[in-house]
mmCIF file of C-alpha atoms and ligand atoms in Angstrom:
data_model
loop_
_atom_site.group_PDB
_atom_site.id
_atom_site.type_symbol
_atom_site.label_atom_id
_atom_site.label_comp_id
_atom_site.label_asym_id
_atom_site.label_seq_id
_atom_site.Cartn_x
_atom_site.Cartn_y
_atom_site.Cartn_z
ATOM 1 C CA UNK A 1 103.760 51.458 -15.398
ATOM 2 C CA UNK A 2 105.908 48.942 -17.084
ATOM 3 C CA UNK A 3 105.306 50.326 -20.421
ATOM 4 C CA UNK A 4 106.067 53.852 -19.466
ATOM 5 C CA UNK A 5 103.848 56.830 -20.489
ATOM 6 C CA UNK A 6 103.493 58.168 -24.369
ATOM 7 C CA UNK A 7 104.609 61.832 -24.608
ATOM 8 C CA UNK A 8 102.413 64.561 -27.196
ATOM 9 C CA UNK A 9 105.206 64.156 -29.576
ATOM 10 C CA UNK A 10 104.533 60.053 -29.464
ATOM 11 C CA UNK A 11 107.788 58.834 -27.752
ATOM 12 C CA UNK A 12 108.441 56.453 -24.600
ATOM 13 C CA UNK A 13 109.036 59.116 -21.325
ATOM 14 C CA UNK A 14 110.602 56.238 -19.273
ATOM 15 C CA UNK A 15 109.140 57.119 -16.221
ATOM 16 C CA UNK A 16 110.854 54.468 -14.527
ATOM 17 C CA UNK A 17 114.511 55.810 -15.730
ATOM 18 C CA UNK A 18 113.066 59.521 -16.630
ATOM 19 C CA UNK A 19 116.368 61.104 -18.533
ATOM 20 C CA UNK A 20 118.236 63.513 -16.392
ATOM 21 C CA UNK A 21 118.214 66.777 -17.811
ATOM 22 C CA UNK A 22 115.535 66.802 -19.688
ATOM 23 C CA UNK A 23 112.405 68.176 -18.296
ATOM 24 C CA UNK A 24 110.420 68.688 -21.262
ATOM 25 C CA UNK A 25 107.030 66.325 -21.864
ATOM 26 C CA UNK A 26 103.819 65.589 -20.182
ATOM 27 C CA UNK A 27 105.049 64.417 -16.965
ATOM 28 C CA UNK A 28 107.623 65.624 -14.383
ATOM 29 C CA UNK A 29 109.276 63.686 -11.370
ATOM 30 C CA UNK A 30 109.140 65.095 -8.364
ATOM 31 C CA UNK A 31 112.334 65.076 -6.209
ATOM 32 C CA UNK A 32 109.797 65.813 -3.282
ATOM 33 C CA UNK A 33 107.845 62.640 -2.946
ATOM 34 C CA UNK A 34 109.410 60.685 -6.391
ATOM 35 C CA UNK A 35 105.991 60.375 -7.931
ATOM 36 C CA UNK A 36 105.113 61.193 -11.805
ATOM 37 C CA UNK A 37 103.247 64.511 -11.964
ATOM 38 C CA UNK A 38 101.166 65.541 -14.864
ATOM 39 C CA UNK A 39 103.569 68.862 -16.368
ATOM 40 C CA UNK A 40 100.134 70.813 -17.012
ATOM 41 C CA UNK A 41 98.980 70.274 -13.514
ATOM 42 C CA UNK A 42 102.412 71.206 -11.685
ATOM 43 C CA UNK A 43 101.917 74.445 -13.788
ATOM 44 C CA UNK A 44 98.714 75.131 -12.951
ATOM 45 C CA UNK A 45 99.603 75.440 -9.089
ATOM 46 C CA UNK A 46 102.314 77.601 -10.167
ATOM 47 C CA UNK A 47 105.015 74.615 -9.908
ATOM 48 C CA UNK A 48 103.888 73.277 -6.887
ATOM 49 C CA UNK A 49 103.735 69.475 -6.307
ATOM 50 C CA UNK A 50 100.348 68.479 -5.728
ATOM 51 C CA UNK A 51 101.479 65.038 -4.121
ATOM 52 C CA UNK A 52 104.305 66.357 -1.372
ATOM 53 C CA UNK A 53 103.931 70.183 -1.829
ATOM 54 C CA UNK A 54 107.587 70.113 -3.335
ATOM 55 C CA UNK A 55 108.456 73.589 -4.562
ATOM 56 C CA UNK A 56 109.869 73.141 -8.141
ATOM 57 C CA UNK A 57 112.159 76.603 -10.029
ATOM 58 C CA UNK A 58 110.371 79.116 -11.436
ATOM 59 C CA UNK A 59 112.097 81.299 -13.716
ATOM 60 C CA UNK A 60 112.322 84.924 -13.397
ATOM 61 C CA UNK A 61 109.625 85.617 -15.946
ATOM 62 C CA UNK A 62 107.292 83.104 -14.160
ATOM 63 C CA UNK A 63 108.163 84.747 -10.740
ATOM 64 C CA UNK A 64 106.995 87.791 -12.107
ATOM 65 C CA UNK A 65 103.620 86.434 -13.249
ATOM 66 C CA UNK A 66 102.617 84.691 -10.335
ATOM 67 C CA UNK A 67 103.630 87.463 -8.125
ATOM 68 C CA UNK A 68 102.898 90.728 -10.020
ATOM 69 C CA UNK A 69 99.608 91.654 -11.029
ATOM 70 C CA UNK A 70 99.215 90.871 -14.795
ATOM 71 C CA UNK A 71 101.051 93.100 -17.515
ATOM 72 C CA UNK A 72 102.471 95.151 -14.561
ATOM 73 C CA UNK A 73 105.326 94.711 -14.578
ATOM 74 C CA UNK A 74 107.929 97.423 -16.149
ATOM 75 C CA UNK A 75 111.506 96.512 -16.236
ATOM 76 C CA UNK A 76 114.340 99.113 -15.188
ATOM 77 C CA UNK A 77 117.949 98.797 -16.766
ATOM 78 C CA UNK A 78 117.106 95.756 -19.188
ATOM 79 C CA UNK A 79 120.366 97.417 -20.870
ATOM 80 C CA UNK A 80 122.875 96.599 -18.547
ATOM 81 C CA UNK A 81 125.142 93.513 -20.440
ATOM 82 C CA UNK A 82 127.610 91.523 -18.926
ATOM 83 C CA UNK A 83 130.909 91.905 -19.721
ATOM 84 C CA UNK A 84 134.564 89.958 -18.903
ATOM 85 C CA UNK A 85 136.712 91.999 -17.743
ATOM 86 C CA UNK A 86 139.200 89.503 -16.389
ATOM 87 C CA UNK A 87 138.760 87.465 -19.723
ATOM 88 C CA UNK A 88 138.202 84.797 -17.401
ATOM 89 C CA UNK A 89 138.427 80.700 -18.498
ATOM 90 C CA UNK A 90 137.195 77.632 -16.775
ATOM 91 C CA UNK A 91 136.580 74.382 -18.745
ATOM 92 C CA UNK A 92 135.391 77.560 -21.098
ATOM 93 C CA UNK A 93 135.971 81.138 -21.885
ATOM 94 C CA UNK A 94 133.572 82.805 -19.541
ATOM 95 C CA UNK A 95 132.351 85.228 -22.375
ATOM 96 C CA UNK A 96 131.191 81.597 -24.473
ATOM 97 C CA UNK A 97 129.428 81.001 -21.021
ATOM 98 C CA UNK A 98 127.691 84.027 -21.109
ATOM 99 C CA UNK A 99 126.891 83.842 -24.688
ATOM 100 C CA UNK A 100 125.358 80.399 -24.144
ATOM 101 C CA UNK A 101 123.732 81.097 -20.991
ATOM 102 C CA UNK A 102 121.772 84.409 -22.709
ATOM 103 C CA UNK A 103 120.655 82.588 -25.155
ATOM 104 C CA UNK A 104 119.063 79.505 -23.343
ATOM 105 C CA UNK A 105 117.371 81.668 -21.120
ATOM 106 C CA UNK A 106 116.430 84.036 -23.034
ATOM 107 C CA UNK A 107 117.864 86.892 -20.132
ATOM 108 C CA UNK A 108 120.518 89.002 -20.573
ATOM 109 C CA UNK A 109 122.376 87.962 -17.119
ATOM 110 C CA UNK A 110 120.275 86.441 -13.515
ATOM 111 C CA UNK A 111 118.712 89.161 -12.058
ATOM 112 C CA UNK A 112 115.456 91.113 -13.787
ATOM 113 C CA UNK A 113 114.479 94.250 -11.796
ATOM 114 C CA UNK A 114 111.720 96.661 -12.220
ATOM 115 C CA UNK A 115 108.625 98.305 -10.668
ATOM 116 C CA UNK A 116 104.837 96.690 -10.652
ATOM 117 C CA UNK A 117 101.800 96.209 -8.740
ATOM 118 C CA UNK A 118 100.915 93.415 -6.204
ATOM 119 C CA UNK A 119 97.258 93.581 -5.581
ATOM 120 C CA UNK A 120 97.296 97.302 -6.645
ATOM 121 C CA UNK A 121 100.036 98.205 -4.656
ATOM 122 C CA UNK A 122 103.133 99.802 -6.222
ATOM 123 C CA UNK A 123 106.553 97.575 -5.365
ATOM 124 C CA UNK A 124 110.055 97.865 -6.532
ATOM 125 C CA UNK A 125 110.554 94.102 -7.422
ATOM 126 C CA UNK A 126 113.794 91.695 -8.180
ATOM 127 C CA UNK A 127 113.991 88.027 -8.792
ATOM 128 C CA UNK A 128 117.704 86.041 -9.577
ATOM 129 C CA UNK A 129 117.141 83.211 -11.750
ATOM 130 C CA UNK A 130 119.188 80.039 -10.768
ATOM 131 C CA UNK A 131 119.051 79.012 -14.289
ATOM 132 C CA UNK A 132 121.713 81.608 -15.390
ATOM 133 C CA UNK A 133 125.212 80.799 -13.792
ATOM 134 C CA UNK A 134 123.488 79.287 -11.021
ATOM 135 C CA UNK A 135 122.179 82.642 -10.369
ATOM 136 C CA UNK A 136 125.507 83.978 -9.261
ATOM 137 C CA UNK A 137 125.671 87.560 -8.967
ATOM 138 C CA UNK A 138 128.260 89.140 -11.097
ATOM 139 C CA UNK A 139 128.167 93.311 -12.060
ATOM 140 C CA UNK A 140 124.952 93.291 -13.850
ATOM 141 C CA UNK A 141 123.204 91.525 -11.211
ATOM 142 C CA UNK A 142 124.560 93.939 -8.380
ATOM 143 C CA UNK A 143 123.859 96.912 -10.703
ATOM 144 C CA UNK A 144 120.433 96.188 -11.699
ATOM 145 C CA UNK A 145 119.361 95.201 -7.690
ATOM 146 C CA UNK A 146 121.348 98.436 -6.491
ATOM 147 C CA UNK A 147 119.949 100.531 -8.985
ATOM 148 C CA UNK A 148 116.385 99.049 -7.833
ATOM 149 C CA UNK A 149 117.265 99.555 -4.462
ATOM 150 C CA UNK A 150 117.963 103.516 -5.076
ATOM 151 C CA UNK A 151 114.887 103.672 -7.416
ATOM 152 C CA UNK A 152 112.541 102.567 -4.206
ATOM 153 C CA UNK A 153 114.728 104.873 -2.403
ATOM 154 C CA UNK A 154 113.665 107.654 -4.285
ATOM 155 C CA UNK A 155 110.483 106.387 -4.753
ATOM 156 C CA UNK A 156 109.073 105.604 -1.583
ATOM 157 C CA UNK A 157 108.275 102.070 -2.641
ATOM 158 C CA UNK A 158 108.399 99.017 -0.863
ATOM 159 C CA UNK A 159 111.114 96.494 -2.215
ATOM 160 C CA UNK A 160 110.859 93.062 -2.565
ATOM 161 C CA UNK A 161 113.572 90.599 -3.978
ATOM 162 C CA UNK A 162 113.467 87.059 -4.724
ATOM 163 C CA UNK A 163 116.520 84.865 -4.764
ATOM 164 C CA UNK A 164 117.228 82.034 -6.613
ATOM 165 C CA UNK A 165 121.005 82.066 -6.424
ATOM 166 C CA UNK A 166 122.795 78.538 -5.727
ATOM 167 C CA UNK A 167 126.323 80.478 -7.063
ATOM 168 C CA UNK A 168 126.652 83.026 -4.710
ATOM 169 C CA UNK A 169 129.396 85.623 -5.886
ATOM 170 C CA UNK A 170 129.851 84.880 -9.914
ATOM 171 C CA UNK A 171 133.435 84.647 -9.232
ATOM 172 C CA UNK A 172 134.309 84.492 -13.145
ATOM 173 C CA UNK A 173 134.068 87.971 -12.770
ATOM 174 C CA UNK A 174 136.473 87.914 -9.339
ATOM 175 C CA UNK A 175 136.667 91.175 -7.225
ATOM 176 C CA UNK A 176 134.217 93.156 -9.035
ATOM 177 C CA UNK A 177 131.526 89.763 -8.163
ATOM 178 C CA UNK A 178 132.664 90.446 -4.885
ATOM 179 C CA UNK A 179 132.062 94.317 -4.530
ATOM 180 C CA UNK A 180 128.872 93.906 -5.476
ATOM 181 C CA UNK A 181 127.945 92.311 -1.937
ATOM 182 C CA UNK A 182 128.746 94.898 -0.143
ATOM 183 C CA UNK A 183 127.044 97.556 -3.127
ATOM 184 C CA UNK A 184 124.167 96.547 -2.494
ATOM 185 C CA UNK A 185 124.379 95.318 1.479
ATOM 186 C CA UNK A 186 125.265 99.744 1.250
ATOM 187 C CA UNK A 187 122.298 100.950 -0.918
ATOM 188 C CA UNK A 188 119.624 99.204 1.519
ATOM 189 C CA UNK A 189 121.389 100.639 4.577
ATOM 190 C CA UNK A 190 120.234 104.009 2.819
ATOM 191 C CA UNK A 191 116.946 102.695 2.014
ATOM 192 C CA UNK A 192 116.362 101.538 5.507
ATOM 193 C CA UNK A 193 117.668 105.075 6.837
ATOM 194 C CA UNK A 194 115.140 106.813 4.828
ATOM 195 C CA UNK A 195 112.652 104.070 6.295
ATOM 196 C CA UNK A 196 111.468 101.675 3.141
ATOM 197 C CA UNK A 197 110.099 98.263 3.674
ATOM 198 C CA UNK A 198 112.022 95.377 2.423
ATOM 199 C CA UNK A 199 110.830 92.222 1.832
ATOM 200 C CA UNK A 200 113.601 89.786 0.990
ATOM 201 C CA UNK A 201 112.063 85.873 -0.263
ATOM 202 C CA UNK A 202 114.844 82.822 -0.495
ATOM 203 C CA UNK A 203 113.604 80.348 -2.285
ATOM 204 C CA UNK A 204 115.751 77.227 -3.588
ATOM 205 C CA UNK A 205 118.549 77.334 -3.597
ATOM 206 C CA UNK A 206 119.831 80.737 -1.846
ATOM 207 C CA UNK A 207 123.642 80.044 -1.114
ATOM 208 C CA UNK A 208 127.082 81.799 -0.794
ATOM 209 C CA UNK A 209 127.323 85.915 -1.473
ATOM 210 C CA UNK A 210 123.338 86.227 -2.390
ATOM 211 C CA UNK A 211 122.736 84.585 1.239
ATOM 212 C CA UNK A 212 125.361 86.747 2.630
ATOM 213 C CA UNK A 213 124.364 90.288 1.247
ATOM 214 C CA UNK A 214 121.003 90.893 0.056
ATOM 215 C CA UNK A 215 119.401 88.134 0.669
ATOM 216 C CA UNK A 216 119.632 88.083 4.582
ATOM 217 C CA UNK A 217 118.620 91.550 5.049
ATOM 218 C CA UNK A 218 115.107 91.714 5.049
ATOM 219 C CA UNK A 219 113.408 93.858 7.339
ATOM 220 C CA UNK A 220 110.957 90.606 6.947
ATOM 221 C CA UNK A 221 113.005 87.750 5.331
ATOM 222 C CA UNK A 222 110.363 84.880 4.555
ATOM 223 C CA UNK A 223 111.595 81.868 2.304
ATOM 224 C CA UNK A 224 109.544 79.070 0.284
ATOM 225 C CA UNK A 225 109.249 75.525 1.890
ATOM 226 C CA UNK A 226 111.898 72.795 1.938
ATOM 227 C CA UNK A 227 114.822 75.672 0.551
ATOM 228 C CA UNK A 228 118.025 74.941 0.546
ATOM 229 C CA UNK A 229 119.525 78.349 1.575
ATOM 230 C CA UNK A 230 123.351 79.345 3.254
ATOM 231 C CA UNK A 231 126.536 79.681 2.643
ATOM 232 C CA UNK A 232 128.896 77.183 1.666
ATOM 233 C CA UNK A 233 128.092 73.791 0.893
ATOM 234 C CA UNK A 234 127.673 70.663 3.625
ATOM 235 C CA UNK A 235 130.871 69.411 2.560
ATOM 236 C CA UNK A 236 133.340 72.213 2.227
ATOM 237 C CA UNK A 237 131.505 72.947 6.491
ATOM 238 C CA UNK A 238 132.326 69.033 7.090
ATOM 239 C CA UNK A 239 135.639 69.203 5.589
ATOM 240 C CA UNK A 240 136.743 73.176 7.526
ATOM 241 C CA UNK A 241 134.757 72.287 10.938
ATOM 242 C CA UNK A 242 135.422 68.410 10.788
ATOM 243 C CA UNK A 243 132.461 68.549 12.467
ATOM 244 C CA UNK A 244 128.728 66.417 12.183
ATOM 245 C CA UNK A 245 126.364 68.596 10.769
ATOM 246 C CA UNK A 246 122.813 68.500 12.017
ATOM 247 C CA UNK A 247 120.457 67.140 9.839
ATOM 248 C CA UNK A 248 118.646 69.271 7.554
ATOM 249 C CA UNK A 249 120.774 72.321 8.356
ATOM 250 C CA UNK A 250 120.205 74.485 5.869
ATOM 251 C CA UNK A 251 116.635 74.291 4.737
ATOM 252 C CA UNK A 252 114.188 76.933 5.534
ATOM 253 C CA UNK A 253 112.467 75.025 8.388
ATOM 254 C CA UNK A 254 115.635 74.424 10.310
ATOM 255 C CA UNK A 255 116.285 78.625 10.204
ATOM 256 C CA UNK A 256 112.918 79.062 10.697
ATOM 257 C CA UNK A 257 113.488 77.182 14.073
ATOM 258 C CA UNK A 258 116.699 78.859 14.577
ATOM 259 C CA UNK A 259 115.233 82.299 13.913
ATOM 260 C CA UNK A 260 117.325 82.943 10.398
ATOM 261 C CA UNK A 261 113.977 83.314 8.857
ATOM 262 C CA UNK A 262 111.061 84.779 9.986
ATOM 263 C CA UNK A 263 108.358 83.102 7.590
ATOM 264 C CA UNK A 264 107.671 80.240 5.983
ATOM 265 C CA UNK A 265 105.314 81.085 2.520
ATOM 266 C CA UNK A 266 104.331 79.142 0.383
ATOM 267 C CA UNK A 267 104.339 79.738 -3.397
ATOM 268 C CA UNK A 268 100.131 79.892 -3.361
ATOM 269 C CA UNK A 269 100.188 82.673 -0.473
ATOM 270 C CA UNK A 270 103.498 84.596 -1.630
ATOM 271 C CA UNK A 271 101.289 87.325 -3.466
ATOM 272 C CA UNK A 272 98.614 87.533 -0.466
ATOM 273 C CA UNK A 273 101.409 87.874 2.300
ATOM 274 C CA UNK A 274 103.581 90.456 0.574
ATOM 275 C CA UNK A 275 100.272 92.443 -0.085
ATOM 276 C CA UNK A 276 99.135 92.112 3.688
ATOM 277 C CA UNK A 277 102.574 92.952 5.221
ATOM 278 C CA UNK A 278 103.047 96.566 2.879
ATOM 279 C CA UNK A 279 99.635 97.319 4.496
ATOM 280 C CA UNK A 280 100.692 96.411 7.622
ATOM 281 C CA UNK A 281 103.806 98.249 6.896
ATOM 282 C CA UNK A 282 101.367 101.548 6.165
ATOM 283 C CA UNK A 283 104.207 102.638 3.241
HETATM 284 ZN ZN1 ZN B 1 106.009 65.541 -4.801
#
């Protein structure tokens, strides 16, 4: 493949030396197994390699597709808008950030909420994108999953959330990130008291306060293949513990074996399982 392989648009891919950070054209790398995939047919098994089985991001919107039944989906609170109310800098002014990030992803902050149907069966449904903020839950994100949570509540509906949240606690927005772990952790207490059904699903990555609120407290917690998913990183562990990690620590098949998880699912079977376990569930 010397020659490298000629995009639509007519230019040189590299596939050898693909450029990092930009995903767009015919063919994708996989980290999985380092082979070129064809884009279309990644897509097609809903961003699945077809080599390795590597489980590529989705988006939020494409969550929603492949696990709602089609044009189900209604979404609640699309009006809640970040705001910065610590007028909080980094290497930028955190309201630039959230300018920027709103308008590449075309969301308003990480988390979409709302109600739909998984094989004709009503659901209160969440998803965190990773690609806004690395996901990181800030006030919108706790709102919009809290308010979800009291909606099922309410409701009588079975609740499932998907994470995709490497940041953990959007700490840009400091104590009032923080709050919203325990928010939320408090509004499915009351949904498990009035006895709702929730399904949580990590998928990659699922990290810091998303992995230590929400996230972990399924009353079934299953998780997508090869996820990276805790709480802090290997090397701030290595560097507090001073310590040798185990190998593969935090990816769903090592908590699967240490009982963190419950289920591995696949992206193919996500629908199928979350529609046999709410009939299980009799809600
Ligand atoms: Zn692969």
């Amino acid at each position: 493949m010397a020659s490298g392989k000629v995009d639509v648009a007519g230019r040189r891919t590299g596939m050898k030396h693909p450029k990092r950070g930009v995903p767009e054209g015919l063919w994708r790398r996989c980290p999985g197994c380092r082979q070129t995939i064809f884009r279309k047919e990644a897509e097609r098994r809903l961003g699945v390699c077809p080599e390795c089985d590597y489980h590529w991001y989705v988006s939020a919107n494409d969550r929603i597709a492949q696990v709602l039944d089609d044009g189900t989906f209604e979404e609640w609170d699309a009006d809640l808008e970040p705001t910065d109310p610590l007028e909080f800098t980094d290497q930028r002014k955190y309201a630039d950030r959230l300018a920027a990030e709103q308008k590449r992803t075309g969301l308003r902050d990480a988390a979409l909420a709302g109600t739909g149907m998984i094989r004709a069966r009503r659901v209160a449904f969440g998803v965190t994108d990773s690609a806004f903020i690395m996901g990181s839950m800030g006030s919108v994100v706790g709102e919009r999953l809290t308010r979800l949570i009291e909606r099922a509540t309410d409701q009588s509906l079975p609740l499932i959330i998907v994470s995709g949240s490497g940041g953990g606690a959007r700490m840009h927005e400091g104590i009032l990130s923080l709050m919203q772990m325990a928010k939320v952790s408090a509004a499915l207490g009351r949904y498990d008291t009035a006895g709702g059904l929730f399904i949580s699903v990590l998928t990659n990555p699922t990290m810091g306060g998303v992995a230590a609120s929400f996230a972990s407290l399924g009353d079934l917690v299953f998780a997508e293949p090869r996820a990276l998913i805790g709480f802090a990183g290997p090397r701030t562990i290595k560097a507090t513990m001073r310590i040798e990690l185990p190998e593969g620590f935090q990816t769903s098949e090592f908590l699967l074996e240490h009982g963190y998880i419950d289920r591995i699912v696949r992206r193919h079977d996500l629908k199928s399982e979350i529609a046999r376990v709410i009939d299980y569930s009799g809600l």
